[in-house]
Structures are given as C-alpha cells and as structure tokens.
Amino acid sequence: MHIAIIGNSAAGLTAARTIRKIKPSAGITVISDESGPAYARCLIPEILAGVRDIPGIGYATQQFYQDYDINLRSGIKVSSINAVNHKLKLEGGQVIKYDRLLVATGASPVQPGWPGSDLPSVFTLRTASQAVMIRKMAIDCASAVVEGGGLVSLKAAYALKKRGVKDVAVIVRSPHILMKQLDRDSAGLVENDLTSVGIKFYYGTGLAAAIQGPRGELQSVELEDGRQLPAGLVVIGKGVQPNSELIRNAGGKINRGILVNEYLETSLPGIYAAGDCIEVTDSVTGAQVVSGLWTLAVEQGRIAGCNLAGQARKYPPPLTRLNSAQFGSVPFVSVGDVQGGDELAVYQGAGVYRKLCFRDNRLTGFIMAGLVDRAGVYTSLVKQAKKLSAPLKDRLINGKVTGADILPILTRQGGIQ
Amino acid sequence: MKEVLINAERCLGCRSCEIACAVAHSDSKNLLGAVGETDIPIKRIFVHQAGKRNIALSCRHCEEAPCIDACIAGAMHRTADGLVDNTGGTGECSGCWMCVMVCPYGVIRSEIDRRLALKCDRKCMDESAEPACVRACPTRALKFVVVDEFSRDRRQRFLDAIGNESV
Ligand SMILES: Cc1cc2nc3c(=O)[nH]c(=O)nc-3n(C[C@H](O)[C@H](O)[C@H](O)COP(=O)(O)OP(=O)(O)OC[C@H]3O[C@@H](n4cnc5c(N)ncnc54)[C@H](O)[C@@H]3O)c2cc1C
C-alpha cells in the first residue's frame, strides 16, 4: 500500500504521522513545493521580525521523516492528478503511483489587482521564504504599508515594527480591525496595543496604486481616498483562497473549497482532502465555509490519516471560528459566532473585556480580551451547544466558571481520561 | 499509564496540593525559599468549587489532546512517557494562547508577561514516584494510580452524580 500526500504542513504532516502509527508497513510519500522539513506557518511573522530563523520555527525535524520512514519530496510541485490511473505528475515530468492520496495543499493569498501591485516590493505573507524576503528588504526601509485588518496583516505590521521599520501604516477598509473576530470595543483594546508601539491605522479606504521613484522603485502608495503614504514596501493581507485546482482539474467537486464527505473523502474515490484547501460546515452557524485554521488542519489531518490507513472515522462539523493571539500586552480570544445570538452579556473592567453571545440559552460565541484564563471552558460549551442551567449561565457571565463546573458534560462526551 | 485521580468526597479544599505544586516548581523546592523567589513559583493545579464539592483539577494528559492540535508553534507535544507538555518539544511556546482557548478543563495558565503557557508537567516527582500534589494531599483525595475500566466506571457514576447537582 502506497499513500501519497500533497502538502507537508499541518494537515499533510499530521496525516503522515497518523498513518505510520496505524499502518507500520504502508509506504508514505509526502510531496511539497516548499523546501525543507515542515515549519510552523503561523510563526513566519517571527522570521519577518528577525527574532527567529527558519529552523527556529521548525514543526518537524529532518530526523522525524527518517524515524517515521516518510519519503519527503520537498521543493517540487505536483502538476496534475490522474484519478483514474492513480498517478501524480510532478513538475519536470516524473510520475508517482499511489494507492490512496491525500490532498493537503492549503491555501494561497488573494492577489491584489491595483496598478503597481506586481512590483517586487509588494508582498503577500504565506510562506517562510516570503518572510525572509520581506525581512531582508525591511532592514533598509523607513516606511511600510500593510493592507488589511485581519490577523495576518496585523501580525505582519507588528513584525515590521519589531524589525525596526520606522513608519508602519495599516489600511483597513472596515470600521475596525479584526471584523471577523472582535467587536468595536475589544478591537479598540487590541488597536491601542498596536498604536502604542507606533503603528498607524487608516480606516475606510484601500490601496489604489503604487507610486514609483526615478529608478522604478516603490516610493509611496496612493489610497482610494487620494491620500498618499510613503512606502518602501507593502504587505497585502486580503485573505486566502483554497488551493483546489489539482482536484478541479482531475474532475473532482469544488465549491468554495474542495468538497469532502464526512470521512474527508473527495468526490474522487480514494482521494481525501484536509486542511485549508477544503470546505466545511460550521457547527454553530451551519454555514459552508473554508476551513482556514491551523487547529482544524491538524484535526482533519488526523482523521484523514485514519481513513487513509483503513480505520474509518467520521469528522463532525467543526467550530471554524477559533482565534487567539497577543501582539504587545493584550491577549485576546474569539470563538464561535460573535455577531449573532439573541442575548448578549458584556463585562468591561480595567483593561479586561468579555462578551458572551447566547442563542436559546446556549453559548454560541464569545470574545475575551485582556484576560483569557479558562477560555477553553467556554469554548467547550460552544462546541457542546448544550442548554445552560441558570447557575451555570451565571458563572459564565460573571467569569467564575471553571472546568469543575462542566466536568460531567466532559466525561459524558468521553473527554476525561 | 498512571493518572492523578480525585475523590471529591474526600477533598476538603485545603489547597495543600496547590502549594505543593508551586513549591515543587520553584527553584529552592521548599516553601520558605519559594515565597522569597523573585519569579513567584506558579501552581498548575486548581482547587475549584462545583456545587457543594471541592474538586482539584490539573491537566488530564488527554489521549487526543486538543491543546496539541491547537498549538501553532509545535511546542505542545506528547512526551515519550505519554505526557502532554509544551516544553522540550520541536517548537518553543510563543504565548499565542491557542491551548488555553481549547483546553476544556481550563487548566493551562496564560502567563501574559512571560508569554508562556504553563501546565502540569509532572516535573515534581520525588523518589516515591508520586506527583507533589498527591504527596501533599492530607486526606488522600488525590491518588496516583493506574486507571482500570472498573474505576473508570465508578468515576463516571460519581461525575454523573455531581452533574445532576451542578449542571
Ligand atoms: C502569518 C500567518 C499567521 C497565521 N496564524 C494563525 C493562527 O494564529 N491560528 C490559526 O489557526 N491559523 C493561523 N494561520 C493559518 C494556518 O497557517 C493555516 O490554517 C494552516 O497552515 C493550514 O495548514 P494546511 O496543512 O492545510 O496548509 P498549508 O499550511 O497552507 O500547507 C500546504 C502546503 O502544500 C503545498 N502545496 C500546495 N500545492 C501544492 C502542489 N501542487 N504541489 C506540492 N505542494 C503543494 C504548499 O506550498 C504548502 O507548503 C496563519 C497563517 C499565516 C500565513
């Protein structure tokens, strides 16, 4: 049995590890167009900032692939899948036969389209090699502009500042940052955390064009409202789109991302998919959305690995909103649906913010900023979607809830070991 | 593998386990020394009240640990001994709080200033091969035992019972 995996990151690597544990005899080949062993993609801002190098954010060592007898083919792209003959074609023409296949190709940044956005000093941030390039360029830059108010953009802006870029401006089309994760008040706390290190924000507009200097180099950018900002480099964070072309071209079904059944199998028999490249159903809202989280990619990689190795395992609809981060001194967590609900409970204290969203007496989402202790107890309740008793709801609202309050629910779910 | 079990009927809520845990994670390893240390030693077990009972909770070292899945740094991992730990792995904890966000027991601490998640690491064992919290428990409410199916059942029944009171 030979199992091939395209993608050597959260989903692909976890699947490979899982398969090896279940099937010691399986042949496993992992193919990636990025070079080297897997790294922690979410930490590439630390490379940009110059505080870590690529080995410093390693997610697996070279030794790991030997220990797990995984044939890693890195630095080479898969150009097509022949689902009928069970063959992969690599760029350069080599063909690899497989019995089962996992597509864990992740996602790619949405590319900007304004004039000048193809200049070499306009970047997106998704790979370690991009982070290295930005780091090199940033050292000679007095100013940088970041487009987008999402997590990746803000991490990039914070890292550029750490790198020593004097003027860092973030252009946000929405009324506040982190629209998907936070509300105005909590976003304000996080924004203060970023402005306190000197990052500037420009709201309600977007980038319109690059303005080049005498040698064709990027000098500044023009905003849609006509204002101009100096910029030695630009980082664009306008979201990502799933890498689903391989499956599309092989005749598989695609919607927003690759469509999979509850065993994470695509519409092409024997071909599974996991991670940022797939579409899933959000457990709280029921909406079809792209997966898009490291946590989910690992979880799906494990489930897909079980199925690929012949141990049937279902993947229940996941919670697709699960974010936590800290830039300077303000930690924050955002889980579930933080916009909907029929009842809100907000707590605001000195530097601390907590908002709970209920629907039908069930916790459907929450935001915590400034203090994130025991956030997991809340997350667990969002996942369980259980009707809350009045005392438990009180403890949630006043922030006193602990794991002990929900132990029985956890154990009934098989959570205690 | 041995686990720390709690018998809530015996727990008086005296917090000896919390103190012992903090001391075992101090530099000096004794109470007098520990209270004087500049980096205040930090406990990784928590005595909570649920209904009328006291329950001491620390990391369960779950089989499919959500904190390992969630760790974006590759720091949280399973050790060769089967424990869940965020030190000594491939990556280094960066204080992103993903583990804190997903631990259903709420037993991973966020040390905001140190940008470090702290949890039970069992680096508190002595020659008796028992964790500090268990050694310190005056009523033997905490036990360090191999869990068989029988006691799993008993524990379940007990937990169901408190469930009816509190949830
Ligand atoms: C800066 C940044 C910060 C982030 N922070 C967080 C966070 O805090 N929390 C969180 O949950 N998520 C975060 N994410 C998102 C997270 O990184 C992704 O959800 C996760 O990496 C998805 O894993 P994956 O295995 O599905 O895909 P990816 O990590 O995208 O890996 C897919 C791999 O497949 C390769 N590949 C694609 N096509 C081919 C082909 N045809 N042939 C060969 N190889 C191919 C790609 O090059 C890539 O190496 C962040 C992302 C970035 C960029």
PDB file of N, CA, C and O in Angstrom, chain B residues 32-79:
ATOM      1  N   LEU B  32       9.675  27.967  52.343  1.00  0.00           N
ATOM      2  CA  LEU B  32      10.296  29.209  52.797  1.00  0.00           C
ATOM      3  C   LEU B  32      11.055  29.886  51.677  1.00  0.00           C
ATOM      4  O   LEU B  32      10.937  31.089  51.455  1.00  0.00           O
ATOM      5  N   GLY B  33      11.836  29.079  50.953  1.00  0.00           N
ATOM      6  CA  GLY B  33      12.588  29.620  49.830  1.00  0.00           C
ATOM      7  C   GLY B  33      11.667  30.106  48.736  1.00  0.00           C
ATOM      8  O   GLY B  33      11.851  31.192  48.175  1.00  0.00           O
ATOM      9  N   ALA B  34      10.647  29.306  48.459  1.00  0.00           N
ATOM     10  CA  ALA B  34       9.760  29.595  47.337  1.00  0.00           C
ATOM     11  C   ALA B  34       9.083  30.958  47.479  1.00  0.00           C
ATOM     12  O   ALA B  34       8.995  31.719  46.517  1.00  0.00           O
ATOM     13  N   VAL B  35       8.627  31.287  48.700  1.00  0.00           N
ATOM     14  CA  VAL B  35       7.910  32.550  48.861  1.00  0.00           C
ATOM     15  C   VAL B  35       8.825  33.754  48.651  1.00  0.00           C
ATOM     16  O   VAL B  35       8.353  34.837  48.328  1.00  0.00           O
ATOM     17  N   GLY B  36      10.135  33.539  48.797  1.00  0.00           N
ATOM     18  CA  GLY B  36      11.053  34.665  48.635  1.00  0.00           C
ATOM     19  C   GLY B  36      11.606  34.819  47.229  1.00  0.00           C
ATOM     20  O   GLY B  36      12.348  35.757  46.959  1.00  0.00           O
ATOM     21  N   GLU B  37      11.252  33.912  46.333  1.00  0.00           N
ATOM     22  CA  GLU B  37      11.841  33.986  44.995  1.00  0.00           C
ATOM     23  C   GLU B  37      11.252  35.136  44.184  1.00  0.00           C
ATOM     24  O   GLU B  37      10.073  35.450  44.306  1.00  0.00           O
ATOM     25  N   THR B  38      12.087  35.761  43.343  1.00  0.00           N
ATOM     26  CA  THR B  38      11.614  36.916  42.562  1.00  0.00           C
ATOM     27  C   THR B  38      10.538  36.499  41.548  1.00  0.00           C
ATOM     28  O   THR B  38       9.530  37.173  41.388  1.00  0.00           O
ATOM     29  N   ASP B  39      10.787  35.384  40.835  1.00  0.00           N
ATOM     30  CA  ASP B  39       9.730  34.847  39.982  1.00  0.00           C
ATOM     31  C   ASP B  39       8.871  33.962  40.875  1.00  0.00           C
ATOM     32  O   ASP B  39       9.260  32.850  41.212  1.00  0.00           O
ATOM     33  N   ILE B  40       7.715  34.460  41.256  1.00  0.00           N
ATOM     34  CA  ILE B  40       6.873  33.700  42.180  1.00  0.00           C
ATOM     35  C   ILE B  40       6.532  32.344  41.568  1.00  0.00           C
ATOM     36  O   ILE B  40       6.065  32.266  40.442  1.00  0.00           O
ATOM     37  N   PRO B  41       6.807  31.254  42.289  1.00  0.00           N
ATOM     38  CA  PRO B  41       6.519  29.922  41.748  1.00  0.00           C
ATOM     39  C   PRO B  41       5.023  29.769  41.479  1.00  0.00           C
ATOM     40  O   PRO B  41       4.201  30.303  42.225  1.00  0.00           O
ATOM     41  N   ILE B  42       4.704  29.055  40.418  1.00  0.00           N
ATOM     42  CA  ILE B  42       3.322  29.030  39.955  1.00  0.00           C
ATOM     43  C   ILE B  42       2.733  27.627  39.998  1.00  0.00           C
ATOM     44  O   ILE B  42       3.326  26.672  39.507  1.00  0.00           O
ATOM     45  N   LYS B  43       1.543  27.532  40.585  1.00  0.00           N
ATOM     46  CA  LYS B  43       0.860  26.237  40.700  1.00  0.00           C
ATOM     47  C   LYS B  43       0.211  25.867  39.376  1.00  0.00           C
ATOM     48  O   LYS B  43      -0.185  26.732  38.587  1.00  0.00           O
ATOM     49  N   ARG B  44       0.077  24.575  39.146  1.00  0.00           N
ATOM     50  CA  ARG B  44      -0.565  24.099  37.922  1.00  0.00           C
ATOM     51  C   ARG B  44      -1.739  23.186  38.251  1.00  0.00           C
ATOM     52  O   ARG B  44      -2.203  22.416  37.427  1.00  0.00           O
ATOM     53  N   ILE B  45      -2.181  23.230  39.506  1.00  0.00           N
ATOM     54  CA  ILE B  45      -3.389  22.503  39.913  1.00  0.00           C
ATOM     55  C   ILE B  45      -4.298  23.516  40.603  1.00  0.00           C
ATOM     56  O   ILE B  45      -3.794  24.473  41.216  1.00  0.00           O
ATOM     57  N   PHE B  46      -5.599  23.357  40.450  1.00  0.00           N
ATOM     58  CA  PHE B  46      -6.537  24.377  40.916  1.00  0.00           C
ATOM     59  C   PHE B  46      -7.663  23.727  41.701  1.00  0.00           C
ATOM     60  O   PHE B  46      -8.331  22.823  41.191  1.00  0.00           O
ATOM     61  N   VAL B  47      -7.866  24.177  42.914  1.00  0.00           N
ATOM     62  CA  VAL B  47      -8.990  23.659  43.694  1.00  0.00           C
ATOM     63  C   VAL B  47     -10.210  24.531  43.407  1.00  0.00           C
ATOM     64  O   VAL B  47     -10.191  25.735  43.635  1.00  0.00           O
ATOM     65  N   HIS B  48     -11.230  23.907  42.835  1.00  0.00           N
ATOM     66  CA  HIS B  48     -12.446  24.639  42.472  1.00  0.00           C
ATOM     67  C   HIS B  48     -13.609  24.129  43.281  1.00  0.00           C
ATOM     68  O   HIS B  48     -13.616  22.983  43.719  1.00  0.00           O
ATOM     69  N   GLN B  49     -14.635  24.964  43.382  1.00  0.00           N
ATOM     70  CA  GLN B  49     -15.882  24.510  43.962  1.00  0.00           C
ATOM     71  C   GLN B  49     -16.880  24.252  42.856  1.00  0.00           C
ATOM     72  O   GLN B  49     -17.021  25.066  41.943  1.00  0.00           O
ATOM     73  N   ALA B  50     -17.525  23.103  42.923  1.00  0.00           N
ATOM     74  CA  ALA B  50     -18.614  22.821  41.988  1.00  0.00           C
ATOM     75  C   ALA B  50     -19.777  22.366  42.842  1.00  0.00           C
ATOM     76  O   ALA B  50     -19.709  21.311  43.470  1.00  0.00           O
ATOM     77  N   GLY B  51     -20.823  23.158  42.878  1.00  0.00           N
ATOM     78  CA  GLY B  51     -21.905  22.859  43.794  1.00  0.00           C
ATOM     79  C   GLY B  51     -21.351  22.935  45.215  1.00  0.00           C
ATOM     80  O   GLY B  51     -20.682  23.893  45.568  1.00  0.00           O
ATOM     81  N   LYS B  52     -21.577  21.861  45.990  1.00  0.00           N
ATOM     82  CA  LYS B  52     -21.091  21.880  47.366  1.00  0.00           C
ATOM     83  C   LYS B  52     -19.732  21.214  47.498  1.00  0.00           C
ATOM     84  O   LYS B  52     -19.156  21.138  48.568  1.00  0.00           O
ATOM     85  N   ARG B  53     -19.237  20.674  46.404  1.00  0.00           N
ATOM     86  CA  ARG B  53     -17.997  19.902  46.489  1.00  0.00           C
ATOM     87  C   ARG B  53     -16.783  20.704  46.067  1.00  0.00           C
ATOM     88  O   ARG B  53     -16.891  21.671  45.329  1.00  0.00           O
ATOM     89  N   ASN B  54     -15.616  20.215  46.519  1.00  0.00           N
ATOM     90  CA  ASN B  54     -14.347  20.766  46.072  1.00  0.00           C
ATOM     91  C   ASN B  54     -13.741  19.785  45.075  1.00  0.00           C
ATOM     92  O   ASN B  54     -13.810  18.572  45.281  1.00  0.00           O
ATOM     93  N   ILE B  55     -13.169  20.313  44.043  1.00  0.00           N
ATOM     94  CA  ILE B  55     -12.509  19.455  43.066  1.00  0.00           C
ATOM     95  C   ILE B  55     -11.170  20.073  42.689  1.00  0.00           C
ATOM     96  O   ILE B  55     -11.107  21.238  42.297  1.00  0.00           O
ATOM     97  N   ALA B  56     -10.110  19.286  42.846  1.00  0.00           N
ATOM     98  CA  ALA B  56      -8.792  19.750  42.425  1.00  0.00           C
ATOM     99  C   ALA B  56      -8.587  19.297  40.985  1.00  0.00           C
ATOM    100  O   ALA B  56      -8.729  18.126  40.676  1.00  0.00           O
ATOM    101  N   LEU B  57      -8.299  20.248  40.113  1.00  0.00           N
ATOM    102  CA  LEU B  57      -8.144  19.916  38.697  1.00  0.00           C
ATOM    103  C   LEU B  57      -6.748  20.277  38.211  1.00  0.00           C
ATOM    104  O   LEU B  57      -6.236  21.360  38.483  1.00  0.00           O
ATOM    105  N   SER B  58      -6.172  19.352  37.467  1.00  0.00           N
ATOM    106  CA  SER B  58      -4.941  19.665  36.743  1.00  0.00           C
ATOM    107  C   SER B  58      -5.024  18.950  35.405  1.00  0.00           C
ATOM    108  O   SER B  58      -6.002  18.266  35.130  1.00  0.00           O
ATOM    109  N   CYS B  59      -4.008  19.127  34.577  1.00  0.00           N
ATOM    110  CA  CYS B  59      -4.046  18.559  33.225  1.00  0.00           C
ATOM    111  C   CYS B  59      -4.322  17.060  33.271  1.00  0.00           C
ATOM    112  O   CYS B  59      -3.730  16.330  34.062  1.00  0.00           O
ATOM    113  N   ARG B  60      -5.253  16.599  32.419  1.00  0.00           N
ATOM    114  CA  ARG B  60      -5.596  15.171  32.353  1.00  0.00           C
ATOM    115  C   ARG B  60      -4.692  14.415  31.396  1.00  0.00           C
ATOM    116  O   ARG B  60      -4.842  13.218  31.215  1.00  0.00           O
ATOM    117  N   HIS B  61      -3.807  15.129  30.727  1.00  0.00           N
ATOM    118  CA  HIS B  61      -2.931  14.498  29.715  1.00  0.00           C
ATOM    119  C   HIS B  61      -3.765  13.652  28.749  1.00  0.00           C
ATOM    120  O   HIS B  61      -3.493  12.471  28.523  1.00  0.00           O
ATOM    121  N   CYS B  62      -4.787  14.271  28.187  1.00  0.00           N
ATOM    122  CA  CYS B  62      -5.782  13.623  27.315  1.00  0.00           C
ATOM    123  C   CYS B  62      -5.139  12.779  26.207  1.00  0.00           C
ATOM    124  O   CYS B  62      -4.073  13.108  25.715  1.00  0.00           O
ATOM    125  N   GLU B  63      -5.868  11.742  25.814  1.00  0.00           N
ATOM    126  CA  GLU B  63      -5.377  10.886  24.736  1.00  0.00           C
ATOM    127  C   GLU B  63      -5.305  11.630  23.405  1.00  0.00           C
ATOM    128  O   GLU B  63      -4.300  11.591  22.718  1.00  0.00           O
ATOM    129  N   GLU B  64      -6.424  12.247  23.011  1.00  0.00           N
ATOM    130  CA  GLU B  64      -6.377  13.098  21.818  1.00  0.00           C
ATOM    131  C   GLU B  64      -6.475  14.522  22.319  1.00  0.00           C
ATOM    132  O   GLU B  64      -7.554  15.105  22.369  1.00  0.00           O
ATOM    133  N   ALA B  65      -5.344  15.056  22.693  1.00  0.00           N
ATOM    134  CA  ALA B  65      -5.339  16.325  23.407  1.00  0.00           C
ATOM    135  C   ALA B  65      -5.596  17.485  22.455  1.00  0.00           C
ATOM    136  O   ALA B  65      -4.838  17.702  21.520  1.00  0.00           O
ATOM    137  N   PRO B  66      -6.688  18.248  22.692  1.00  0.00           N
ATOM    138  CA  PRO B  66      -6.969  19.388  21.819  1.00  0.00           C
ATOM    139  C   PRO B  66      -5.854  20.426  21.833  1.00  0.00           C
ATOM    140  O   PRO B  66      -5.624  21.101  20.831  1.00  0.00           O
ATOM    141  N   CYS B  67      -5.135  20.523  22.960  1.00  0.00           N
ATOM    142  CA  CYS B  67      -4.080  21.538  23.032  1.00  0.00           C
ATOM    143  C   CYS B  67      -2.925  21.212  22.098  1.00  0.00           C
ATOM    144  O   CYS B  67      -2.245  22.113  21.606  1.00  0.00           O
ATOM    145  N   ILE B  68      -2.690  19.922  21.852  1.00  0.00           N
ATOM    146  CA  ILE B  68      -1.615  19.554  20.913  1.00  0.00           C
ATOM    147  C   ILE B  68      -2.030  19.946  19.501  1.00  0.00           C
ATOM    148  O   ILE B  68      -1.247  20.540  18.754  1.00  0.00           O
ATOM    149  N   ASP B  69      -3.283  19.640  19.144  1.00  0.00           N
ATOM    150  CA  ASP B  69      -3.783  20.027  17.814  1.00  0.00           C
ATOM    151  C   ASP B  69      -3.686  21.528  17.616  1.00  0.00           C
ATOM    152  O   ASP B  69      -3.388  22.007  16.534  1.00  0.00           O
ATOM    153  N   ALA B  70      -3.994  22.254  18.668  1.00  0.00           N
ATOM    154  CA  ALA B  70      -4.140  23.702  18.523  1.00  0.00           C
ATOM    155  C   ALA B  70      -2.814  24.439  18.522  1.00  0.00           C
ATOM    156  O   ALA B  70      -2.739  25.570  18.057  1.00  0.00           O
ATOM    157  N   CYS B  71      -1.766  23.834  19.024  1.00  0.00           N
ATOM    158  CA  CYS B  71      -0.502  24.565  19.219  1.00  0.00           C
ATOM    159  C   CYS B  71       0.110  24.937  17.871  1.00  0.00           C
ATOM    160  O   CYS B  71       0.579  24.074  17.136  1.00  0.00           O
ATOM    161  N   ILE B  72       0.111  26.239  17.563  1.00  0.00           N
ATOM    162  CA  ILE B  72       0.622  26.667  16.267  1.00  0.00           C
ATOM    163  C   ILE B  72       2.148  26.689  16.249  1.00  0.00           C
ATOM    164  O   ILE B  72       2.742  26.881  15.203  1.00  0.00           O
ATOM    165  N   ALA B  73       2.775  26.497  17.389  1.00  0.00           N
ATOM    166  CA  ALA B  73       4.235  26.577  17.444  1.00  0.00           C
ATOM    167  C   ALA B  73       4.890  25.198  17.444  1.00  0.00           C
ATOM    168  O   ALA B  73       6.108  25.089  17.387  1.00  0.00           O
ATOM    169  N   GLY B  74       4.084  24.151  17.522  1.00  0.00           N
ATOM    170  CA  GLY B  74       4.669  22.812  17.607  1.00  0.00           C
ATOM    171  C   GLY B  74       5.354  22.589  18.948  1.00  0.00           C
ATOM    172  O   GLY B  74       6.239  21.744  19.081  1.00  0.00           O
ATOM    173  N   ALA B  75       4.952  23.358  19.950  1.00  0.00           N
ATOM    174  CA  ALA B  75       5.568  23.217  21.275  1.00  0.00           C
ATOM    175  C   ALA B  75       4.837  22.160  22.104  1.00  0.00           C
ATOM    176  O   ALA B  75       5.465  21.316  22.744  1.00  0.00           O
ATOM    177  N   MET B  76       3.511  22.196  22.081  1.00  0.00           N
ATOM    178  CA  MET B  76       2.733  21.237  22.864  1.00  0.00           C
ATOM    179  C   MET B  76       2.828  19.877  22.177  1.00  0.00           C
ATOM    180  O   MET B  76       2.502  19.744  21.000  1.00  0.00           O
ATOM    181  N   HIS B  77       3.294  18.894  22.898  1.00  0.00           N
ATOM    182  CA  HIS B  77       3.510  17.587  22.272  1.00  0.00           C
ATOM    183  C   HIS B  77       3.338  16.484  23.300  1.00  0.00           C
ATOM    184  O   HIS B  77       3.221  16.754  24.496  1.00  0.00           O
ATOM    185  N   ARG B  78       3.317  15.242  22.818  1.00  0.00           N
ATOM    186  CA  ARG B  78       3.251  14.119  23.731  1.00  0.00           C
ATOM    187  C   ARG B  78       4.664  13.608  23.967  1.00  0.00           C
ATOM    188  O   ARG B  78       5.387  13.336  23.030  1.00  0.00           O
ATOM    189  N   THR B  79       5.040  13.492  25.226  1.00  0.00           N
ATOM    190  CA  THR B  79       6.396  13.024  25.531  1.00  0.00           C
ATOM    191  C   THR B  79       6.440  11.495  25.394  1.00  0.00           C
ATOM    192  O   THR B  79       5.411  10.836  25.286  1.00  0.00           O
TER     193      THR B  79
END
